PDB file of C-alpha atoms and ligand atoms in Angstrom:
ATOM      1  CA  PRO A   1      91.890 151.660 100.049  1.00 64.00           C
ATOM      2  CA  ASN A   2      93.108 148.955 102.307  1.00 73.00           C
ATOM      3  CA  PRO A   3      96.995 148.827 102.723  1.00 85.00           C
ATOM      4  CA  ALA A   4      98.419 145.903 101.153  1.00 91.00           C
ATOM      5  CA  THR A   5      99.579 142.950 103.250  1.00 94.00           C
ATOM      6  CA  SER A   6     102.946 141.550 102.282  1.00 97.00           C
ATOM      7  CA  VAL A   7     103.131 137.763 101.824  1.00 98.00           C
ATOM      8  CA  LYS A   8     106.409 135.962 101.281  1.00 98.00           C
ATOM      9  CA  LEU A   9     105.960 133.194  98.803  1.00 98.00           C
ATOM     10  CA  VAL A  10     108.437 130.622  97.452  1.00 98.00           C
ATOM     11  CA  LEU A  11     108.225 128.360  94.339  1.00 98.00           C
ATOM     12  CA  LEU A  12     109.743 124.929  94.437  1.00 98.00           C
ATOM     13  CA  GLY A  13     109.920 122.068  91.959  1.00 98.00           C
ATOM     14  CA  GLU A  14     112.145 120.144  89.594  1.00 98.00           C
ATOM     15  CA  ALA A  15     113.900 121.926  86.858  1.00 98.00           C
ATOM     16  CA  ALA A  16     111.942 122.896  83.842  1.00 98.00           C
ATOM     17  CA  VAL A  17     108.434 122.274  85.254  1.00 98.00           C
ATOM     18  CA  GLY A  18     107.548 125.870  84.608  1.00 98.00           C
ATOM     19  CA  LYS A  19     107.977 127.730  87.975  1.00 98.00           C
ATOM     20  CA  SER A  20     109.579 130.898  86.242  1.00 98.00           C
ATOM     21  CA  SER A  21     106.968 130.635  83.584  1.00 98.00           C
ATOM     22  CA  LEU A  22     104.097 130.642  86.154  1.00 98.00           C
ATOM     23  CA  VAL A  23     105.474 133.674  87.608  1.00 98.00           C
ATOM     24  CA  LEU A  24     106.024 135.450  84.379  1.00 98.00           C
ATOM     25  CA  ARG A  25     102.438 134.848  83.484  1.00 98.00           C
ATOM     26  CA  PHE A  26     101.202 136.086  86.894  1.00 98.00           C
ATOM     27  CA  VAL A  27     103.394 139.320  87.024  1.00 98.00           C
ATOM     28  CA  SER A  28     103.585 140.120  83.153  1.00 98.00           C
ATOM     29  CA  ASN A  29     100.850 138.097  81.633  1.00 98.00           C
ATOM     30  CA  ASP A  30     103.498 136.827  79.377  1.00 98.00           C
ATOM     31  CA  PHE A  31     105.037 133.526  78.213  1.00 98.00           C
ATOM     32  CA  GLN A  32     108.375 132.622  76.657  1.00 98.00           C
ATOM     33  CA  GLU A  33     108.674 129.379  74.556  1.00 97.00           C
ATOM     34  CA  ASN A  34     112.410 128.865  75.464  1.00 95.00           C
ATOM     35  CA  LYS A  35     112.735 130.195  78.930  1.00 96.00           C
ATOM     36  CA  GLU A  36     116.311 130.074  80.401  1.00 97.00           C
ATOM     37  CA  PRO A  37     116.879 128.020  83.551  1.00 98.00           C
ATOM     38  CA  THR A  38     116.896 130.074  86.803  1.00 98.00           C
ATOM     39  CA  ILE A  39     120.284 130.319  88.622  1.00 98.00           C
ATOM     40  CA  GLY A  40     120.129 130.310  92.324  1.00 95.00           C
ATOM     41  CA  ALA A  41     116.691 132.276  92.668  1.00 98.00           C
ATOM     42  CA  ALA A  42     114.878 135.325  91.313  1.00 98.00           C
ATOM     43  CA  PHE A  43     112.816 137.788  93.279  1.00 98.00           C
ATOM     44  CA  LEU A  44     109.744 139.565  91.932  1.00 98.00           C
ATOM     45  CA  THR A  45     106.730 141.098  93.435  1.00 98.00           C
ATOM     46  CA  GLN A  46     103.110 141.347  92.329  1.00 98.00           C
ATOM     47  CA  LYS A  47      99.901 142.813  94.020  1.00 97.00           C
ATOM     48  CA  CYS A  48      96.718 140.609  93.847  1.00 96.00           C
ATOM     49  CA  THR A  49      93.122 141.835  94.951  1.00 95.00           C
ATOM     50  CA  ILE A  50      90.992 139.296  96.664  1.00 94.00           C
ATOM     51  CA  GLY A  51      87.617 140.777  97.577  1.00 91.00           C
ATOM     52  CA  SER A  52      88.382 143.749  99.827  1.00 90.00           C
ATOM     53  CA  LYS A  53      91.957 142.537 100.719  1.00 92.00           C
ATOM     54  CA  VAL A  54      95.080 143.472  98.744  1.00 95.00           C
ATOM     55  CA  ILE A  55      98.034 141.177  98.871  1.00 97.00           C
ATOM     56  CA  LYS A  56     101.611 142.132  97.887  1.00 98.00           C
ATOM     57  CA  TYR A  57     103.250 138.943  96.920  1.00 98.00           C
ATOM     58  CA  GLU A  58     107.070 138.879  97.508  1.00 98.00           C
ATOM     59  CA  ILE A  59     108.002 136.061  95.257  1.00 98.00           C
ATOM     60  CA  TRP A  60     111.159 133.928  95.536  1.00 98.00           C
ATOM     61  CA  ASP A  61     111.280 131.756  92.438  1.00 98.00           C
ATOM     62  CA  THR A  62     113.935 129.083  93.055  1.00 98.00           C
ATOM     63  CA  ALA A  63     116.181 127.093  90.689  1.00 98.00           C
ATOM     64  CA  GLY A  64     115.141 123.573  89.982  1.00 98.00           C
ATOM     65  CA  GLN A  65     118.374 122.075  88.966  1.00 98.00           C
ATOM     66  CA  GLU A  66     119.687 119.644  91.586  1.00 95.00           C
ATOM     67  CA  ARG A  67     122.798 121.639  92.186  1.00 97.00           C
ATOM     68  CA  PHE A  68     120.843 124.378  93.814  1.00 97.00           C
ATOM     69  CA  ALA A  69     118.637 122.269  95.934  1.00 95.00           C
ATOM     70  CA  SER A  70     120.689 123.072  99.193  1.00 95.00           C
ATOM     71  CA  LEU A  71     119.775 126.704  98.759  1.00 96.00           C
ATOM     72  CA  ALA A  72     116.033 126.153  99.004  1.00 97.00           C
ATOM     73  CA  PRO A  73     115.908 126.197 102.986  1.00 97.00           C
ATOM     74  CA  MET A  74     117.079 129.846 102.716  1.00 97.00           C
ATOM     75  CA  TYR A  75     113.958 130.703 100.697  1.00 97.00           C
ATOM     76  CA  TYR A  76     111.255 128.808 102.428  1.00 98.00           C
ATOM     77  CA  ARG A  77     112.402 129.181 105.914  1.00 95.00           C
ATOM     78  CA  ASN A  78     110.435 132.535 106.469  1.00 93.00           C
ATOM     79  CA  ALA A  79     107.939 131.807 103.704  1.00 98.00           C
ATOM     80  CA  GLN A  80     104.194 132.289 104.397  1.00 98.00           C
ATOM     81  CA  ALA A  81     103.139 130.542 101.302  1.00 98.00           C
ATOM     82  CA  ALA A  82     104.608 127.917  98.923  1.00 98.00           C
ATOM     83  CA  ILE A  83     103.762 126.752  95.441  1.00 99.00           C
ATOM     84  CA  VAL A  84     105.204 123.228  94.698  1.00 99.00           C
ATOM     85  CA  VAL A  85     105.233 122.686  90.961  1.00 99.00           C
ATOM     86  CA  TYR A  86     105.364 119.512  88.832  1.00 98.00           C
ATOM     87  CA  ASP A  87     104.870 118.892  85.034  1.00 98.00           C
ATOM     88  CA  VAL A  88     101.781 116.667  84.387  1.00 97.00           C
ATOM     89  CA  THR A  89     103.903 115.018  81.473  1.00 96.00           C
ATOM     90  CA  LYS A  90     106.746 114.097  83.631  1.00 97.00           C
ATOM     91  CA  PRO A  91     106.201 111.504  86.527  1.00 98.00           C
ATOM     92  CA  ALA A  92     109.675 112.061  88.144  1.00 98.00           C
ATOM     93  CA  SER A  93     108.769 115.789  88.634  1.00 98.00           C
ATOM     94  CA  PHE A  94     105.530 114.435  90.561  1.00 98.00           C
ATOM     95  CA  ILE A  95     107.920 112.366  92.992  1.00 98.00           C
ATOM     96  CA  ARG A  96     110.173 115.369  93.491  1.00 98.00           C
ATOM     97  CA  ALA A  97     106.980 117.508  94.262  1.00 98.00           C
ATOM     98  CA  ARG A  98     105.999 114.974  96.898  1.00 98.00           C
ATOM     99  CA  HIS A  99     109.371 115.347  98.541  1.00 98.00           C
ATOM    100  CA  TRP A 100     109.299 119.082  98.581  1.00 98.00           C
ATOM    101  CA  VAL A 101     105.808 119.075 100.191  1.00 98.00           C
ATOM    102  CA  LYS A 102     107.235 116.661 102.869  1.00 98.00           C
ATOM    103  CA  GLU A 103     110.143 118.784 103.400  1.00 98.00           C
ATOM    104  CA  LEU A 104     108.094 121.863 103.843  1.00 98.00           C
ATOM    105  CA  HIS A 105     105.928 120.203 106.377  1.00 98.00           C
ATOM    106  CA  GLU A 106     108.897 119.177 108.334  1.00 97.00           C
ATOM    107  CA  GLN A 107     111.166 122.254 107.842  1.00 98.00           C
ATOM    108  CA  ALA A 108     109.066 125.238 107.032  1.00 97.00           C
ATOM    109  CA  SER A 109     106.778 127.517 109.259  1.00 97.00           C
ATOM    110  CA  LYS A 110     104.027 125.602 110.706  1.00 96.00           C
ATOM    111  CA  ASP A 111     101.165 127.764 109.472  1.00 95.00           C
ATOM    112  CA  ILE A 112     102.635 128.005 105.851  1.00 98.00           C
ATOM    113  CA  THR A 113      99.941 127.671 103.081  1.00 98.00           C
ATOM    114  CA  ILE A 114     101.067 125.220 100.424  1.00 98.00           C
ATOM    115  CA  ALA A 115      99.584 124.777  96.918  1.00 98.00           C
ATOM    116  CA  LEU A 116     100.538 121.684  94.776  1.00 99.00           C
ATOM    117  CA  VAL A 117     100.406 122.726  91.014  1.00 99.00           C
ATOM    118  CA  GLY A 118     100.501 120.318  88.070  1.00 98.00           C
ATOM    119  CA  ASN A 119     101.709 122.514  85.211  1.00 98.00           C
ATOM    120  CA  LYS A 120     101.777 122.222  81.379  1.00 97.00           C
ATOM    121  CA  TYR A 121      98.072 121.247  81.154  1.00 97.00           C
ATOM    122  CA  ASP A 122      97.957 122.618  77.709  1.00 95.00           C
ATOM    123  CA  LEU A 123     100.087 119.492  76.678  1.00 94.00           C
ATOM    124  CA  VAL A 124      97.202 117.128  77.786  1.00 92.00           C
ATOM    125  CA  GLU A 125      95.069 115.795  74.982  1.00 74.00           C
ATOM    126  CA  GLN A 126      91.623 117.218  75.810  1.00 74.00           C
ATOM    127  CA  ASP A 127      89.595 115.495  73.188  1.00 67.00           C
ATOM    128  CA  SER A 128      90.529 111.904  73.705  1.00 67.00           C
ATOM    129  CA  PRO A 129      91.671 111.297  77.305  1.00 65.00           C
ATOM    130  CA  GLU A 130      91.481 107.561  76.587  1.00 69.00           C
ATOM    131  CA  ASP A 131      93.933 107.728  73.777  1.00 69.00           C
ATOM    132  CA  GLU A 132      96.946 106.529  75.914  1.00 69.00           C
ATOM    133  CA  GLU A 133      99.334 106.561  72.941  1.00 69.00           C
ATOM    134  CA  ASN A 134      99.028 110.167  71.983  1.00 68.00           C
ATOM    135  CA  ASN A 135      98.130 111.481  75.356  1.00 74.00           C
ATOM    136  CA  MET A 136     101.080 113.262  77.075  1.00 90.00           C
ATOM    137  CA  ARG A 137      99.555 113.191  80.334  1.00 94.00           C
ATOM    138  CA  LYS A 138     101.631 111.128  82.749  1.00 95.00           C
ATOM    139  CA  VAL A 139     100.279 112.091  86.099  1.00 97.00           C
ATOM    140  CA  SER A 140      96.492 111.846  86.548  1.00 95.00           C
ATOM    141  CA  VAL A 141      94.306 114.458  88.182  1.00 97.00           C
ATOM    142  CA  GLU A 142      93.381 111.950  90.824  1.00 98.00           C
ATOM    143  CA  GLU A 143      97.137 111.472  91.870  1.00 98.00           C
ATOM    144  CA  GLY A 144      97.650 115.048  92.294  1.00 98.00           C
ATOM    145  CA  GLN A 145      94.444 115.552  94.215  1.00 98.00           C
ATOM    146  CA  ASN A 146      95.077 112.597  96.502  1.00 98.00           C
ATOM    147  CA  LEU A 147      98.437 113.942  97.362  1.00 98.00           C
ATOM    148  CA  ALA A 148      97.070 117.258  98.146  1.00 98.00           C
ATOM    149  CA  ASP A 149      94.221 115.868 100.180  1.00 98.00           C
ATOM    150  CA  GLU A 150      96.733 113.713 102.192  1.00 98.00           C
ATOM    151  CA  GLU A 151      98.788 116.652 102.770  1.00 98.00           C
ATOM    152  CA  GLY A 152      95.997 118.983 103.380  1.00 98.00           C
ATOM    153  CA  ILE A 153      97.047 121.575 100.921  1.00 98.00           C
ATOM    154  CA  LEU A 154      95.648 123.286  97.795  1.00 98.00           C
ATOM    155  CA  PHE A 155      95.708 121.621  94.428  1.00 98.00           C
ATOM    156  CA  PHE A 156      95.476 123.017  90.917  1.00 98.00           C
ATOM    157  CA  GLU A 157      96.447 122.039  87.384  1.00 98.00           C
ATOM    158  CA  SER A 158      97.563 125.026  85.384  1.00 98.00           C
ATOM    159  CA  SER A 159      99.382 126.145  82.101  1.00 98.00           C
ATOM    160  CA  ALA A 160     101.694 128.950  82.072  1.00 98.00           C
ATOM    161  CA  LYS A 161     101.475 128.845  78.439  1.00 97.00           C
ATOM    162  CA  SER A 162      97.662 129.393  77.932  1.00 97.00           C
ATOM    163  CA  GLY A 163      97.303 131.206  81.231  1.00 98.00           C
ATOM    164  CA  TYR A 164      94.896 128.518  82.544  1.00 98.00           C
ATOM    165  CA  ASN A 165      94.391 128.713  86.299  1.00 98.00           C
ATOM    166  CA  VAL A 166      97.463 130.851  86.909  1.00 98.00           C
ATOM    167  CA  ASN A 167      95.620 133.652  88.663  1.00 98.00           C
ATOM    168  CA  ASP A 168      93.532 131.118  90.586  1.00 98.00           C
ATOM    169  CA  ILE A 169      96.621 129.629  92.414  1.00 98.00           C
ATOM    170  CA  PHE A 170      97.418 133.013  93.824  1.00 98.00           C
ATOM    171  CA  ILE A 171      93.915 133.896  94.644  1.00 98.00           C
ATOM    172  CA  GLY A 172      93.447 130.581  96.359  1.00 98.00           C
ATOM    173  CA  ILE A 173      96.498 130.923  98.344  1.00 98.00           C
ATOM    174  CA  GLY A 174      95.733 134.528  99.317  1.00 97.00           C
ATOM    175  CA  SER A 175      92.189 133.372 100.467  1.00 96.00           C
ATOM    176  CA  LYS A 176      93.744 130.730 102.770  1.00 95.00           C
ATOM    177  CA  ILE A 177      96.577 132.973 104.373  1.00 91.00           C
ATOM    178  CA  PRO A 178      95.919 133.453 108.034  1.00 80.00           C
ATOM    179  CA  GLU A 179      95.373 137.125 108.739  1.00 75.00           C
ATOM    180  CA  SER A 180      98.452 138.400 110.585  1.00 63.00           C
TER     181      SER A 180
HETATM  182  P1  GTP B 201     114.423 126.085  86.520  1.00 74.94           P
HETATM  183  O1  GTP B 201     114.426 127.539  86.681  1.00 74.94           O
HETATM  184  O2  GTP B 201     115.414 125.504  85.832  1.00 74.94           O
HETATM  185  O3  GTP B 201     113.994 125.320  87.835  1.00 74.94           O
HETATM  186  O4  GTP B 201     112.994 125.759  85.605  1.00 74.94           O
HETATM  187  P2  GTP B 201     111.473 126.336  85.753  1.00 74.94           P
HETATM  188  O5  GTP B 201     110.730 125.370  86.565  1.00 74.94           O
HETATM  189  O6  GTP B 201     111.503 127.745  86.164  1.00 74.94           O
HETATM  190  O7  GTP B 201     110.808 126.192  84.184  1.00 74.94           O
HETATM  191  P3  GTP B 201     110.741 127.328  83.089  1.00 74.94           P
HETATM  192  O8  GTP B 201     109.569 128.297  83.563  1.00 74.94           O
HETATM  193  O9  GTP B 201     111.947 128.056  82.757  1.00 74.94           O
HETATM  194  O10 GTP B 201     110.262 126.402  81.924  1.00 74.94           O
HETATM  195  C1  GTP B 201     110.861 125.407  81.392  1.00 74.94           C
HETATM  196  C2  GTP B 201     110.468 125.257  79.880  1.00 74.94           C
HETATM  197  O11 GTP B 201     109.022 124.766  79.790  1.00 74.94           O
HETATM  198  C3  GTP B 201     110.507 126.538  78.976  1.00 74.94           C
HETATM  199  O12 GTP B 201     110.826 126.194  77.730  1.00 74.94           O
HETATM  200  C4  GTP B 201     108.968 127.018  79.083  1.00 74.94           C
HETATM  201  O13 GTP B 201     108.742 127.714  77.814  1.00 74.94           O
HETATM  202  C5  GTP B 201     108.314 125.686  79.109  1.00 74.94           C
HETATM  203  N1  GTP B 201     106.993 125.942  79.886  1.00 74.94           N
HETATM  204  C6  GTP B 201     106.646 126.348  81.066  1.00 74.94           C
HETATM  205  N2  GTP B 201     105.470 126.421  81.367  1.00 74.94           N
HETATM  206  C7  GTP B 201     104.817 125.636  80.360  1.00 74.94           C
HETATM  207  C8  GTP B 201     103.397 125.210  80.160  1.00 74.94           C
HETATM  208  O14 GTP B 201     102.545 125.570  80.939  1.00 74.94           O
HETATM  209  N3  GTP B 201     103.194 124.664  78.923  1.00 74.94           N
HETATM  210  C9  GTP B 201     104.230 124.357  78.024  1.00 74.94           C
HETATM  211  N4  GTP B 201     103.754 123.578  76.912  1.00 74.94           N
HETATM  212  N5  GTP B 201     105.443 124.765  78.206  1.00 74.94           N
HETATM  213  C10 GTP B 201     105.735 125.320  79.444  1.00 74.94           C
HETATM  214 MG1   MG B 202     113.041 129.020  86.694  1.00 74.94          MG
END
């Protein structure tokens, strides 16, 4: 078997968008309805097989609360990959995500692989997208995709709750990571 390649990955995004929940789904295939806010940051690892290559993700799950924002550079400085998360029902979280992507492009490693992720897809009304009143979606797929295209990064919508697209984020990043 191939030896695993270690990849340092950081998650960034506003408080309560579901960063820790995405990690919990990816690492333990689990979900908690009332997950406690992260304090500082949490570290977890998980292996991921992509074709013939095995990646061992070393994951820094940062705290989104504003009082922890100054710690973020410590975690993204050496990162080879980043997941910037927003909540598709929270426009302010999308604005914050845009800022994180710009900060990464200015301050992080030049060859960092970034994925923009619109989480909580399960809250979007699937049957009647035109039903503005009841639809909780506040950030359109196009807005997310346009930002990702402008910045030249990956884009996914996901649900840590249902599991929708969660593995695909890590497989997508792993497929784009430059061989070291
Ligand atoms: P901080 O650690 O404070 O930055 O928050 P976080 O981004 O890690 O968010 P967390 O994973 O703690 O999730 C916040 C809340 O949203 C929790 O109550 C989760 O259960 C809920 N949540 C997370 N992901 C989803 C999702 O995909 N769908 C729904 N409906 N709820 C979610
Ligand atoms: Mg958290």
